PDB file of C-alpha atoms and ligand atoms in Angstrom:
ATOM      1  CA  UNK A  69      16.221  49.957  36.106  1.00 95.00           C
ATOM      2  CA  UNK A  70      12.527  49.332  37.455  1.00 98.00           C
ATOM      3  CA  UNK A  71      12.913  49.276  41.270  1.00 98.00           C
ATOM      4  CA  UNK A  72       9.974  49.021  43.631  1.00 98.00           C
ATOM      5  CA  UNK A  73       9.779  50.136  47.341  1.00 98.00           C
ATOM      6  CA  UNK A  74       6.876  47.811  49.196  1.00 98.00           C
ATOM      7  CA  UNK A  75       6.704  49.455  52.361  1.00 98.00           C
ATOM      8  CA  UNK A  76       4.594  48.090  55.150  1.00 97.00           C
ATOM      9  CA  UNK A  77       4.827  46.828  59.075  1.00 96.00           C
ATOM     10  CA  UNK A  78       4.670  43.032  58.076  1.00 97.00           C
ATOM     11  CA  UNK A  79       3.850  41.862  61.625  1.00 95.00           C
ATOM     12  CA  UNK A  80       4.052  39.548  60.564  1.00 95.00           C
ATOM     13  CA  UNK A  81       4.208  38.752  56.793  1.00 97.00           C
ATOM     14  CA  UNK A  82       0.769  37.045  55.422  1.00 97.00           C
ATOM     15  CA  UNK A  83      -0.101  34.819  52.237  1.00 98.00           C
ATOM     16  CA  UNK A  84      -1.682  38.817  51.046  1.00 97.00           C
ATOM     17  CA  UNK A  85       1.541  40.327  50.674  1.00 98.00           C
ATOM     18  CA  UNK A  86       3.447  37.127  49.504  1.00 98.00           C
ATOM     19  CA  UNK A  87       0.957  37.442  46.251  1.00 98.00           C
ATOM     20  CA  UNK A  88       1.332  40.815  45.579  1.00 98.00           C
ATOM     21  CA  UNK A  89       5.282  40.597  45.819  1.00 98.00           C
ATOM     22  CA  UNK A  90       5.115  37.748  43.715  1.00 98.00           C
ATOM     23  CA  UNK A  91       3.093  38.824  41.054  1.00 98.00           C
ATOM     24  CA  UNK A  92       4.917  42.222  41.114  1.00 98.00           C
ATOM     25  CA  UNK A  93       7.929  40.025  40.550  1.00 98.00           C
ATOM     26  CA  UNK A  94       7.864  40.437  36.585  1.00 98.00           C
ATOM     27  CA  UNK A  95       6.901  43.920  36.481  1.00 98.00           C
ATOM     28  CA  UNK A  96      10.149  45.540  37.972  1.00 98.00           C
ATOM     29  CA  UNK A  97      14.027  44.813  37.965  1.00 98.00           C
ATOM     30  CA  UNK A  98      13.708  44.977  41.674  1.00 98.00           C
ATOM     31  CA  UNK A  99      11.723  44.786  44.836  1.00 98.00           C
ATOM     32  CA  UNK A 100      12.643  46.474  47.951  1.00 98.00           C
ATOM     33  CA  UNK A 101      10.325  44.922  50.688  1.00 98.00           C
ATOM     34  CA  UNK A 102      10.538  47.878  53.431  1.00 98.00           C
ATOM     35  CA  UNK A 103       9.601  47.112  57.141  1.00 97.00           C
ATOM     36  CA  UNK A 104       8.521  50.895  58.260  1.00 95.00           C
ATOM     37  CA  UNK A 105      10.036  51.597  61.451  1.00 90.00           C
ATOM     38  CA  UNK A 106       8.660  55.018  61.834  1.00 70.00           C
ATOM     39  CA  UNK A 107       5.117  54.508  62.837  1.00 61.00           C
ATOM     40  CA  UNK A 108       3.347  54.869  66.323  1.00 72.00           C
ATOM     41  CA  UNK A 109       2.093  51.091  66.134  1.00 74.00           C
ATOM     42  CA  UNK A 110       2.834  48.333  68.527  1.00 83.00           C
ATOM     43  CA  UNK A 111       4.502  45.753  66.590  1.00 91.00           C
ATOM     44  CA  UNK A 112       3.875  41.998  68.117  1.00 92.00           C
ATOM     45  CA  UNK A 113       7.451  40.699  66.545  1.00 93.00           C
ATOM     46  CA  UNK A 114      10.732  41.826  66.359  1.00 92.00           C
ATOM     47  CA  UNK A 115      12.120  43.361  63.671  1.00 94.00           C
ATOM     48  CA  UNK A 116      14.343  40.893  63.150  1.00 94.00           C
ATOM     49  CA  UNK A 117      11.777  38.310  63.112  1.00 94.00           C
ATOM     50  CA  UNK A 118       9.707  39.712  60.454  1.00 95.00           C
ATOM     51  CA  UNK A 119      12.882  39.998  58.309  1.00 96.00           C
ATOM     52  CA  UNK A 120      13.694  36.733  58.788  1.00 96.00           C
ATOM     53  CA  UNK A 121      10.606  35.758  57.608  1.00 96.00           C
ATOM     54  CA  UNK A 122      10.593  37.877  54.542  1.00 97.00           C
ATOM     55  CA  UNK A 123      13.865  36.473  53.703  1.00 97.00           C
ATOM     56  CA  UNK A 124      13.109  32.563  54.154  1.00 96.00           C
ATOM     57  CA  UNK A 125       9.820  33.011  51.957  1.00 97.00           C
ATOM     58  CA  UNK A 126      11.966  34.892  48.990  1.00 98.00           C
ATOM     59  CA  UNK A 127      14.841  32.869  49.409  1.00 97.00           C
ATOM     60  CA  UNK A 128      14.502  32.197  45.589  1.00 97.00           C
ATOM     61  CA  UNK A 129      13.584  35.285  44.471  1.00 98.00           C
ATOM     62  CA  UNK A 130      16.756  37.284  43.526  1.00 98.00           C
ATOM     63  CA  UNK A 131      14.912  40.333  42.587  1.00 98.00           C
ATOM     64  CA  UNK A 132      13.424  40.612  46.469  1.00 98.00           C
ATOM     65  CA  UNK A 133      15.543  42.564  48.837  1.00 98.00           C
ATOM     66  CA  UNK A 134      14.524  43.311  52.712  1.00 98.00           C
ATOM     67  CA  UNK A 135      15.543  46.409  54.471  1.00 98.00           C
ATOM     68  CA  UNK A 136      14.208  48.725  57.252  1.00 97.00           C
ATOM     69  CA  UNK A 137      13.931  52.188  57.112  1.00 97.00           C
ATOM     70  CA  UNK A 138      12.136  55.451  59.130  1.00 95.00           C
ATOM     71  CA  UNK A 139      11.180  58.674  58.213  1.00 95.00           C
ATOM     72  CA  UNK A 140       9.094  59.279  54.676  1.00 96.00           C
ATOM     73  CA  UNK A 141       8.637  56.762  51.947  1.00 97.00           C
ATOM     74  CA  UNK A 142       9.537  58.940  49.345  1.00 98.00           C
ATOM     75  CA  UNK A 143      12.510  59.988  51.202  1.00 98.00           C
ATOM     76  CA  UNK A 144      13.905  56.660  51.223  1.00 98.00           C
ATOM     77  CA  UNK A 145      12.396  55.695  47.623  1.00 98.00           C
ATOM     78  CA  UNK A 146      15.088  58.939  46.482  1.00 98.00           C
ATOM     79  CA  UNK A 147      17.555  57.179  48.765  1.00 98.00           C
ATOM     80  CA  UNK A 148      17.633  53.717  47.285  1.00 98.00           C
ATOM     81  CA  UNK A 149      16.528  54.959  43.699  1.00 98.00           C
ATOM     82  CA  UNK A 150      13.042  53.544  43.514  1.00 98.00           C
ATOM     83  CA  UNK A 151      10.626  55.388  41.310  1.00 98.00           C
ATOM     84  CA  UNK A 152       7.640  52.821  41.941  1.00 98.00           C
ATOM     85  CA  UNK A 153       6.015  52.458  45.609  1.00 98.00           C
ATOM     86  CA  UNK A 154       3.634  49.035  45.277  1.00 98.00           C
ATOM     87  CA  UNK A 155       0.758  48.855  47.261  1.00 98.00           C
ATOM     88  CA  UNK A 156      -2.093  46.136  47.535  1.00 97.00           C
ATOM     89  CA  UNK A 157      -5.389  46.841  48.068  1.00 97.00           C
ATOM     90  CA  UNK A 158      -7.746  44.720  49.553  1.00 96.00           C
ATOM     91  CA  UNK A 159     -11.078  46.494  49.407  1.00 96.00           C
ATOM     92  CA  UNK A 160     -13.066  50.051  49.490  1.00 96.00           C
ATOM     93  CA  UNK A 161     -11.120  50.892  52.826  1.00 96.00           C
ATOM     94  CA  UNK A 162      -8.140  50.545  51.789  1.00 96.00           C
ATOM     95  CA  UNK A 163      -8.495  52.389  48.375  1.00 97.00           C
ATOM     96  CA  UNK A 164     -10.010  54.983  50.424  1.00 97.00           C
ATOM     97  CA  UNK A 165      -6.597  55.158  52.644  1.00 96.00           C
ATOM     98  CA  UNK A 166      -4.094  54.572  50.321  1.00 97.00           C
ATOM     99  CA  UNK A 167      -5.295  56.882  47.274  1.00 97.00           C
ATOM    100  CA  UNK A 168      -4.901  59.636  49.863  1.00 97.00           C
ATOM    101  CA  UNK A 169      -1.995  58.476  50.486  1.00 97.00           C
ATOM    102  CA  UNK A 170      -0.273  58.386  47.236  1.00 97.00           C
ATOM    103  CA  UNK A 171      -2.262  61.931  46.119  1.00 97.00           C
ATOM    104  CA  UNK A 172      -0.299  63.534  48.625  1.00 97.00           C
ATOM    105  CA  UNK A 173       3.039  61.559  48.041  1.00 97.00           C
ATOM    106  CA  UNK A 174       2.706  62.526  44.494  1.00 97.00           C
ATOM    107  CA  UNK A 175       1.901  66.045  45.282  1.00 97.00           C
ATOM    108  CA  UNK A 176       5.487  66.098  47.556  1.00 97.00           C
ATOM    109  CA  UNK A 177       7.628  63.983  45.289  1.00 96.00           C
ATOM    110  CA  UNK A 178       5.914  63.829  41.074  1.00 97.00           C
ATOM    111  CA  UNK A 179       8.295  61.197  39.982  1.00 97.00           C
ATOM    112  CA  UNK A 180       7.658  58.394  42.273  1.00 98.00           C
ATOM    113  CA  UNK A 181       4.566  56.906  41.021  1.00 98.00           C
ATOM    114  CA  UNK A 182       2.314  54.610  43.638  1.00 98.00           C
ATOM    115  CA  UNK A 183       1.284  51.262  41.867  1.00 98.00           C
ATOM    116  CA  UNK A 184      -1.995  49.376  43.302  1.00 98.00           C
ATOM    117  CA  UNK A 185      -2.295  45.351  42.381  1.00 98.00           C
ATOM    118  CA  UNK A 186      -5.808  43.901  43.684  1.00 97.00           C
ATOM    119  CA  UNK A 187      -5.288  41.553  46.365  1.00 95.00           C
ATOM    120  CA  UNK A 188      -6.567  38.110  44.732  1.00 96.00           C
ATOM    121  CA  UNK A 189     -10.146  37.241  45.745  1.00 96.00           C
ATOM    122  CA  UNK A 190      -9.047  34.113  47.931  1.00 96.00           C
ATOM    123  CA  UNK A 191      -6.465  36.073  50.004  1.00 97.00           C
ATOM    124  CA  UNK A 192      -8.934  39.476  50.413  1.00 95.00           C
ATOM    125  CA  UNK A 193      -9.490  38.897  53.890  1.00 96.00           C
ATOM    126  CA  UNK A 194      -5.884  38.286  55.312  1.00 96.00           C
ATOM    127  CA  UNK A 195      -5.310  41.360  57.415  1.00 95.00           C
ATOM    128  CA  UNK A 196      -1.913  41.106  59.663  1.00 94.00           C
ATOM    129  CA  UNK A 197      -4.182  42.527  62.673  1.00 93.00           C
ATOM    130  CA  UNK A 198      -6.093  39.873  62.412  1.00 95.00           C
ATOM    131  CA  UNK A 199      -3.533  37.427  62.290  1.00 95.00           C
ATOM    132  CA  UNK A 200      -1.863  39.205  65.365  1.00 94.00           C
ATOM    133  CA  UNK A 201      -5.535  38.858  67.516  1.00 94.00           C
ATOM    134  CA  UNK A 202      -5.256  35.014  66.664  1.00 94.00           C
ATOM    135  CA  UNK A 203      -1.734  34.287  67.849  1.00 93.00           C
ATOM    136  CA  UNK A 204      -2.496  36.889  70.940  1.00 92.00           C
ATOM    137  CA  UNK A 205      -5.599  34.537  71.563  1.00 94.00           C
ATOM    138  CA  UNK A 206      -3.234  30.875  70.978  1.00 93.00           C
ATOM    139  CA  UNK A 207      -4.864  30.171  67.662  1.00 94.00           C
ATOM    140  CA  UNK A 208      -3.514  28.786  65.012  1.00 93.00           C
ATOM    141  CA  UNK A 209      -2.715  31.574  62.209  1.00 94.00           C
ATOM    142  CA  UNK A 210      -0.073  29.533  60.334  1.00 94.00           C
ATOM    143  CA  UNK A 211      -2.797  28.917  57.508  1.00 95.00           C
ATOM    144  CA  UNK A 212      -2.273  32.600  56.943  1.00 97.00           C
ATOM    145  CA  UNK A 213       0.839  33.150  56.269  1.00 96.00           C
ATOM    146  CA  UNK A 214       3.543  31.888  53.859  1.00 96.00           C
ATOM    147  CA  UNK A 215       4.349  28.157  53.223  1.00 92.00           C
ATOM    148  CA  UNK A 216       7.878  29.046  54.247  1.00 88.00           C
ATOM    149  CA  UNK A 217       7.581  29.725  57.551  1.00 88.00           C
ATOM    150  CA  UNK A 218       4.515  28.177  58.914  1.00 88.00           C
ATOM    151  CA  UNK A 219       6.687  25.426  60.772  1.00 80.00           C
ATOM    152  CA  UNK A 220       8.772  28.032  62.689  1.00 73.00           C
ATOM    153  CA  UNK A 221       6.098  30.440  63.163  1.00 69.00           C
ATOM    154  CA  UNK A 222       3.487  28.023  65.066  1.00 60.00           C
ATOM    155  CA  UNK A 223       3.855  28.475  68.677  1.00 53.00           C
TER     156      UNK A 223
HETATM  157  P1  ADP B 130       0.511  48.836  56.734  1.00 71.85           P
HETATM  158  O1  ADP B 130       0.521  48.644  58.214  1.00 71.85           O
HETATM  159  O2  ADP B 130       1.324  49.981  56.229  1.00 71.85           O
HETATM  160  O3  ADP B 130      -0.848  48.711  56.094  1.00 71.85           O
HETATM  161  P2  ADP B 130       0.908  46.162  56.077  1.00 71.85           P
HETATM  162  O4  ADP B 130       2.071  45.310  56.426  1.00 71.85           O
HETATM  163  O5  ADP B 130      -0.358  45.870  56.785  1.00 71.85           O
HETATM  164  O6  ADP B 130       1.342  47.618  56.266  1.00 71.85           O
HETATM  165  O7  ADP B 130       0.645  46.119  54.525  1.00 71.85           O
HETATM  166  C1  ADP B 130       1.593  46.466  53.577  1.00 71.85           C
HETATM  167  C2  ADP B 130       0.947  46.430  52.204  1.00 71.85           C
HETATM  168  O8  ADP B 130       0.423  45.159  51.953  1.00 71.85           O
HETATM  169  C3  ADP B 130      -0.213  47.388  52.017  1.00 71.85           C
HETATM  170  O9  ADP B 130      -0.170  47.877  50.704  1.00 71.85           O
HETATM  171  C4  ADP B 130      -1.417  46.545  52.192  1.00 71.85           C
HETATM  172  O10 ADP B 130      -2.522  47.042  51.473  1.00 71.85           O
HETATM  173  C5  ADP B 130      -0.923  45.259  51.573  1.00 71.85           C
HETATM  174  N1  ADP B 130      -1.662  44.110  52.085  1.00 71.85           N
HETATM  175  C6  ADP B 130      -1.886  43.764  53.355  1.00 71.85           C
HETATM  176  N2  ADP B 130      -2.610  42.614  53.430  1.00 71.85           N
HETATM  177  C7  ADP B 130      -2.857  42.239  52.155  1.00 71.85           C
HETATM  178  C8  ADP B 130      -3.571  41.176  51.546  1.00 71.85           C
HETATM  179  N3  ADP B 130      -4.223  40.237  52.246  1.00 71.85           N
HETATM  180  N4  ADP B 130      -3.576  41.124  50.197  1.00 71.85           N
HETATM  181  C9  ADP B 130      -2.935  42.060  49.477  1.00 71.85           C
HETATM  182  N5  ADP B 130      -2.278  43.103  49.982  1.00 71.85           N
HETATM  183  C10 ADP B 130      -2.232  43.195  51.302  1.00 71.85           C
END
């Protein structure tokens, strides 16, 4: 069994990582969509929210599961039996941040392998921080993020 850990803070989810998930979709038996819980960053919404929203916009994907976790990726990859870690990248900055990244994880743990998909070239510029400076600022961000849950998300 293929199974996939896609770890990331998802504050909140964008139209970015709905693609990748989606077009991951076929490659593995399984998707674990992560929500790190470890990190020193200031999250803008609730855990609970950004699960929520993960599960409305997969609702009809019954190879996408949603869980939390802390502590190292590759720790809880061994936990929950994934051998894959997906990973989108965007651009030169973050190949330059993930391939460290995944060198090192590789170097603690040789049988969990990191796969990169490009980010498609409309979505490239979707960056949650972003998103998070626009709703801080009472724009409108809903164009950003999944069809799902742009009526609940608008303020
Ligand atoms: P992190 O804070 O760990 O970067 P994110 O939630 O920002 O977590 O991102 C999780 C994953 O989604 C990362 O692999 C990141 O490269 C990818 N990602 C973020 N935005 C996009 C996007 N617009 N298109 C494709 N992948 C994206």
């Amino acid at each position: 069994m293929k199974i996939a850990l896609f770890p990331g803070s998802f504050d909140p989810i964008t139209k970015g990582h709905q693609d990748i998930i989606e077009r991951a979709t076929p490659l593995f038996d399984k998707i674990i969509v992560a929500i790190g819980t470890n990190s020193s960053k200031k999250h803008l919404y609730t855990l609970e929210e950004r699960m929520q929203w993960i599960k409305e916009t997969f609702s009809e994907n019954s190879k996408v599961e949603i869980t939390t976790y802390t502590g190292l990726t590759i720790d809880y990859c061994k936990k929950v039996n994934a051998n894959y870690i997906l990973r989108g990248l965007r651009n030169t900055v973050d190949y330059n941040y993930e391939a460290n990244i995944a060198q090192m994880n590789r170097a603690m743990q040789a049988n969990i392998e990191t796969v990169f998909m490009l980010t498609s070239p409309n979505l490239s510029a979707i960056n949650s921080n972003i998103v998070r400076d626009i709703i801080i600022n009472n724009g409108d961000a809903s164009q950003f993020v999944p069809k799902a849950i742009q009526q609940n998300f608008k303020k």
